[in-house]
Amino acid sequence: MVAGNWKMNTTVDEGVALARAVCAAVAATRRVDVAVLPPFTHLWAVRPVLEGTGVRLGAQDVFWKDSGAFTGEISPAMLAGWCDMTLVGHSERRHLFGERDDEVGKKFVASLAHGLQVILAVGETSEERDDGRTFDVVDRQLDAVFAELDGPPAVDAWVIAYEPVWAIGTGRTATPEQAQDVVAHIKQHVRARFLDGVPRVLYGGSVTPANAAALFAERDIDGALVGGVSLRAEEFGVIVGAAETAASARDTV
Ligand code: PGA
């Protein structure tokens, strides 16, 4: 899977044009699940552009209540039925907007309850990594979500994105070995809890056409959550192409 998180970029018109360009750039894709995550204001306008292309639509965040006096928030009920997925727990939500682990868990559960697939982002800061606490931090972030669940989610209903905070928007990508190490740990942690219910795990943080293939060659990395480069359709298409090549290679092993 390769998902493009546009963050707070583009006007509605620019976003519609970008969505068209992305669809053209990934038209040859067969095996990779491609998604775009435009700002909320763009979702309704982008939806028809994606029709029939196989590219799926996601929201960058969601609130956990269905409706009510929550000024400025968007509920999963508002997205259900026409939007395919949500992203929860992105590090910018956690660190810039003070979102807590348990709130991320509530957003996760609310999305699933409305039939929306969820991408759950986890990852450590550079300080936490330097202190040797990377695994503890991702375990804590995952466990806070599991605490909100009654049982294991269907394996295709969720995706995890491992995004080291120090690699996001910094140009400082994790090495393929660093990313593989944490992604393998995440899968092990989920397996210990849900046995066969291990979802795909993506890597995110300064993924570019230059480093994508090496990341996707790692055994446990199942794709990417792309920020900055997702605003440039052709380069995003190159990353999707690298995932397509990696998926074919896995199939022939
Ligand atoms: P980046 O962002 O690719 O710009 O580093 C990744 C993300 O925040 O999902």
Coordinates of C-alpha atoms and ligand atoms in Angstrom, one line a residue:
M1 CA 0.0 0.0 0.0
V2 CA 1.1 3.5 -0.8
A3 CA -0.9 6.4 0.7
G4 CA -0.3 10.1 0.1
N5 CA -0.9 12.4 3.1
W6 CA -1.3 15.8 1.6
K7 CA -1.4 17.5 5.0
M8 CA -2.6 21.1 5.0
N9 CA -1.7 21.8 1.4
T10 CA -3.4 22.8 -1.8
T11 CA -6.6 24.7 -2.5
V12 CA -9.7 22.7 -3.5
D13 CA -9.0 23.4 -7.2
E14 CA -5.3 22.4 -6.9
G15 CA -6.3 19.3 -5.0
V16 CA -8.7 18.2 -7.7
A17 CA -6.0 18.7 -10.3
L18 CA -3.5 16.8 -8.1
A19 CA -5.9 13.9 -7.7
R20 CA -6.3 13.7 -11.5
A21 CA -2.5 13.8 -11.9
V22 CA -2.1 11.1 -9.3
C23 CA -4.6 8.8 -11.0
A24 CA -2.8 9.3 -14.3
A25 CA 0.6 8.6 -12.7
V26 CA -0.5 5.3 -11.1
A27 CA -2.8 4.1 -13.9
A28 CA -0.6 1.0 -14.6
T29 CA -0.8 -0.1 -10.9
R30 CA -2.2 -3.6 -10.4
R31 CA -1.0 -5.0 -7.1
V32 CA -0.5 -1.9 -4.9
D33 CA -3.3 -0.4 -2.9
V34 CA -3.0 3.4 -3.6
A35 CA -4.7 6.1 -1.5
V36 CA -4.8 9.8 -1.3
L37 CA -5.6 11.7 1.9
P38 CA -6.5 15.3 1.0
P39 CA -7.7 17.9 3.5
F40 CA -11.3 17.6 4.7
T41 CA -12.5 20.5 2.5
H42 CA -11.4 18.6 -0.6
L43 CA -12.7 15.1 0.0
W44 CA -16.1 15.6 -1.6
A45 CA -14.6 17.2 -4.7
V46 CA -11.9 14.6 -5.1
R47 CA -14.2 11.6 -4.7
P48 CA -15.6 11.7 -8.3
V49 CA -12.1 12.1 -9.7
L50 CA -11.1 8.8 -8.2
E51 CA -14.2 6.9 -9.4
G52 CA -13.2 3.8 -11.4
T53 CA -9.5 4.4 -11.0
G54 CA -8.9 2.1 -8.0
V55 CA -7.3 5.0 -6.1
R56 CA -8.9 5.2 -2.7
L57 CA -9.8 8.2 -0.6
G58 CA -8.9 8.9 3.0
A59 CA -9.3 11.6 5.6
Q60 CA -6.3 12.8 7.6
D61 CA -8.1 12.7 11.0
V62 CA -11.5 12.1 12.5
F63 CA -13.3 12.7 15.7
W64 CA -14.8 9.8 17.8
K65 CA -18.3 11.0 18.4
D66 CA -21.1 10.6 15.7
S67 CA -22.5 14.1 16.1
G68 CA -22.9 16.9 18.7
A69 CA -21.4 20.1 20.0
F70 CA -17.8 19.6 18.9
T71 CA -17.1 22.7 16.9
G72 CA -14.7 22.2 14.1
E73 CA -14.6 18.4 14.3
I74 CA -15.6 15.8 11.6
S75 CA -17.3 12.6 12.6
P76 CA -16.8 9.1 11.2
A77 CA -20.6 9.0 10.4
M78 CA -20.0 12.0 8.1
L79 CA -17.3 10.1 6.2
A80 CA -18.9 6.7 6.2
G81 CA -20.2 5.3 2.9
W82 CA -18.2 7.4 0.5
C83 CA -14.8 8.0 2.1
D84 CA -12.7 4.8 2.3
M85 CA -10.4 5.4 5.3
T86 CA -9.1 7.6 8.0
L87 CA -5.6 8.2 9.4
V88 CA -5.3 8.4 13.1
G89 CA -2.4 9.2 15.5
H90 CA -0.3 11.0 13.0
S91 CA 2.7 12.5 14.9
E92 CA 1.7 16.0 13.9
R93 CA -1.7 15.4 15.6
R94 CA 0.1 13.9 18.7
H95 CA 2.9 16.4 19.0
L96 CA 1.5 19.7 17.6
F97 CA -2.0 19.3 18.8
G98 CA -1.5 17.3 22.0
E99 CA -3.5 14.3 21.0
R100 CA -3.3 11.5 23.6
D101 CA -2.8 7.8 23.0
D102 CA -6.3 7.0 24.4
E103 CA -7.9 9.6 22.1
V104 CA -6.2 8.0 19.1
G105 CA -7.7 4.7 20.3
K106 CA -11.2 6.2 20.4
K107 CA -10.7 7.5 16.9
F108 CA -9.5 4.1 15.7
V109 CA -12.5 2.3 17.2
A110 CA -15.0 4.9 15.9
S111 CA -13.6 4.6 12.4
L112 CA -13.9 0.8 12.4
A113 CA -17.4 1.0 13.8
H114 CA -18.4 3.0 10.7
G115 CA -16.8 0.6 8.2
L116 CA -13.9 3.0 7.5
Q117 CA -10.5 1.4 7.1
V118 CA -8.0 3.0 9.6
I119 CA -4.3 3.8 9.2
L120 CA -2.8 4.0 12.7
A121 CA 0.4 6.0 12.8
V122 CA 3.0 5.3 15.6
G123 CA 6.6 6.3 16.1
E124 CA 9.2 7.6 18.4
T125 CA 10.9 11.1 18.7
S126 CA 14.6 11.4 18.3
E127 CA 15.1 11.8 22.0
E128 CA 13.1 8.5 22.6
R129 CA 15.3 6.7 20.1
D130 CA 18.5 8.1 21.6
D131 CA 17.3 6.8 25.0
G132 CA 16.7 3.3 23.5
R133 CA 13.0 3.6 24.1
T134 CA 11.7 3.1 20.5
F135 CA 10.1 -0.3 21.1
D136 CA 8.5 0.9 24.4
V137 CA 7.0 3.9 22.7
V138 CA 5.5 2.1 19.8
D139 CA 4.2 -0.7 22.1
R140 CA 2.6 1.9 24.4
Q141 CA 0.9 3.6 21.4
L142 CA -0.4 0.3 20.1
D143 CA -1.5 -0.9 23.5
A144 CA -3.5 2.2 24.1
V145 CA -5.5 1.5 20.9
F146 CA -5.9 -2.2 21.8
A147 CA -7.3 -1.2 25.2
E148 CA -10.2 0.4 23.4
L149 CA -11.0 -2.8 21.4
D150 CA -13.3 -5.7 22.2
G151 CA -11.6 -8.1 19.9
P152 CA -9.1 -8.2 17.0
P153 CA -10.1 -6.0 14.0
A154 CA -10.4 -7.8 10.7
V155 CA -7.0 -7.9 9.2
D156 CA -7.8 -5.7 6.2
A157 CA -9.7 -3.2 8.3
W158 CA -6.6 -1.6 9.5
V159 CA -3.0 -0.7 8.5
I160 CA -0.2 0.5 10.8
A161 CA 2.2 3.2 9.7
Y162 CA 5.6 3.3 11.5
E163 CA 6.7 6.9 11.3
P164 CA 9.7 7.9 13.3
V165 CA 9.0 11.6 14.2
W166 CA 12.6 12.5 13.5
A167 CA 12.2 11.4 9.9
I168 CA 9.0 13.2 9.0
G169 CA 9.4 16.2 6.7
T170 CA 13.1 16.4 7.7
G171 CA 14.7 14.7 4.7
R172 CA 16.3 12.3 7.2
T173 CA 14.9 8.9 6.3
A174 CA 15.3 5.9 8.6
T175 CA 17.7 3.5 6.9
P176 CA 15.9 0.4 5.5
E177 CA 17.5 -1.6 8.4
Q178 CA 16.2 0.8 11.0
A179 CA 12.7 0.8 9.5
Q180 CA 12.7 -3.0 9.1
D181 CA 13.8 -3.5 12.7
V182 CA 10.9 -1.5 14.1
V183 CA 8.3 -2.8 11.6
A184 CA 9.3 -6.4 12.5
H185 CA 8.9 -5.5 16.2
I186 CA 5.5 -4.0 15.6
K187 CA 4.3 -7.1 13.7
Q188 CA 5.6 -9.3 16.6
H189 CA 3.8 -7.1 19.1
V190 CA 0.5 -7.3 17.2
R191 CA 1.0 -11.1 16.7
A192 CA 1.4 -11.6 20.4
R193 CA -1.9 -10.0 20.9
F194 CA -4.0 -11.1 17.9
L195 CA -2.2 -14.1 16.5
D196 CA -3.0 -14.2 12.8
G197 CA -4.5 -10.7 12.8
V198 CA -1.4 -8.9 11.7
P199 CA -2.2 -6.1 9.3
R200 CA 0.1 -4.5 6.7
V201 CA 2.7 -2.2 8.2
L202 CA 3.9 0.8 6.2
Y203 CA 6.9 3.0 6.7
G204 CA 6.6 6.8 6.6
G205 CA 9.1 9.6 7.0
S206 CA 10.9 11.3 4.0
V207 CA 10.1 8.6 1.5
T208 CA 11.2 9.6 -2.0
P209 CA 11.7 8.0 -5.4
A210 CA 15.4 7.6 -4.4
N211 CA 14.9 5.6 -1.2
A212 CA 11.6 3.8 -1.8
A213 CA 12.8 0.7 -3.5
A214 CA 15.4 -0.1 -0.8
L215 CA 12.7 0.4 1.9
F216 CA 10.2 -1.9 0.1
A217 CA 12.9 -4.6 -0.4
E218 CA 12.8 -5.1 3.4
R219 CA 10.9 -8.3 4.4
D220 CA 8.3 -6.7 6.6
I221 CA 7.8 -3.3 5.1
D222 CA 4.5 -3.4 3.2
G223 CA 4.4 0.1 1.7
A224 CA 4.7 3.7 2.6
L225 CA 2.8 6.7 4.0
V226 CA 4.2 9.6 1.9
G227 CA 3.9 13.2 2.9
G228 CA 5.8 15.9 1.0
V229 CA 6.4 13.9 -2.2
S230 CA 2.7 13.0 -2.4
L231 CA 2.1 16.6 -3.6
R232 CA 4.1 15.8 -6.7
A233 CA 2.1 13.3 -8.7
E234 CA 4.9 12.0 -11.0
E235 CA 7.3 11.3 -8.1
F236 CA 4.5 9.8 -6.1
G237 CA 3.9 7.6 -9.1
V238 CA 7.5 6.5 -9.0
I239 CA 7.1 5.4 -5.4
V240 CA 4.0 3.4 -6.3
G241 CA 5.9 1.9 -9.1
A242 CA 8.7 0.8 -6.7
A243 CA 6.0 -0.8 -4.5
E244 CA 4.6 -2.6 -7.5
T245 CA 8.0 -4.0 -8.4
A246 CA 8.5 -5.1 -4.8
A247 CA 5.1 -6.7 -4.7
S248 CA 5.8 -8.7 -7.8
A249 CA 9.1 -9.9 -6.4
R250 CA 7.4 -11.1 -3.2
D251 CA 4.8 -13.0 -5.2
T252 CA 7.5 -14.9 -7.1
V253 CA 9.5 -15.8 -4.0
Ligands
PGA1 P1 7.1 13.2 4.8 O1 5.8 12.9 5.7 O2 7.0 12.1 3.7 O3 6.9 14.6 4.3 O4 8.3 13.0 5.7 C1 5.4 11.7 6.1 C2 4.1 11.7 6.9 O5 4.0 12.6 7.7 O6 3.2 10.9 6.8

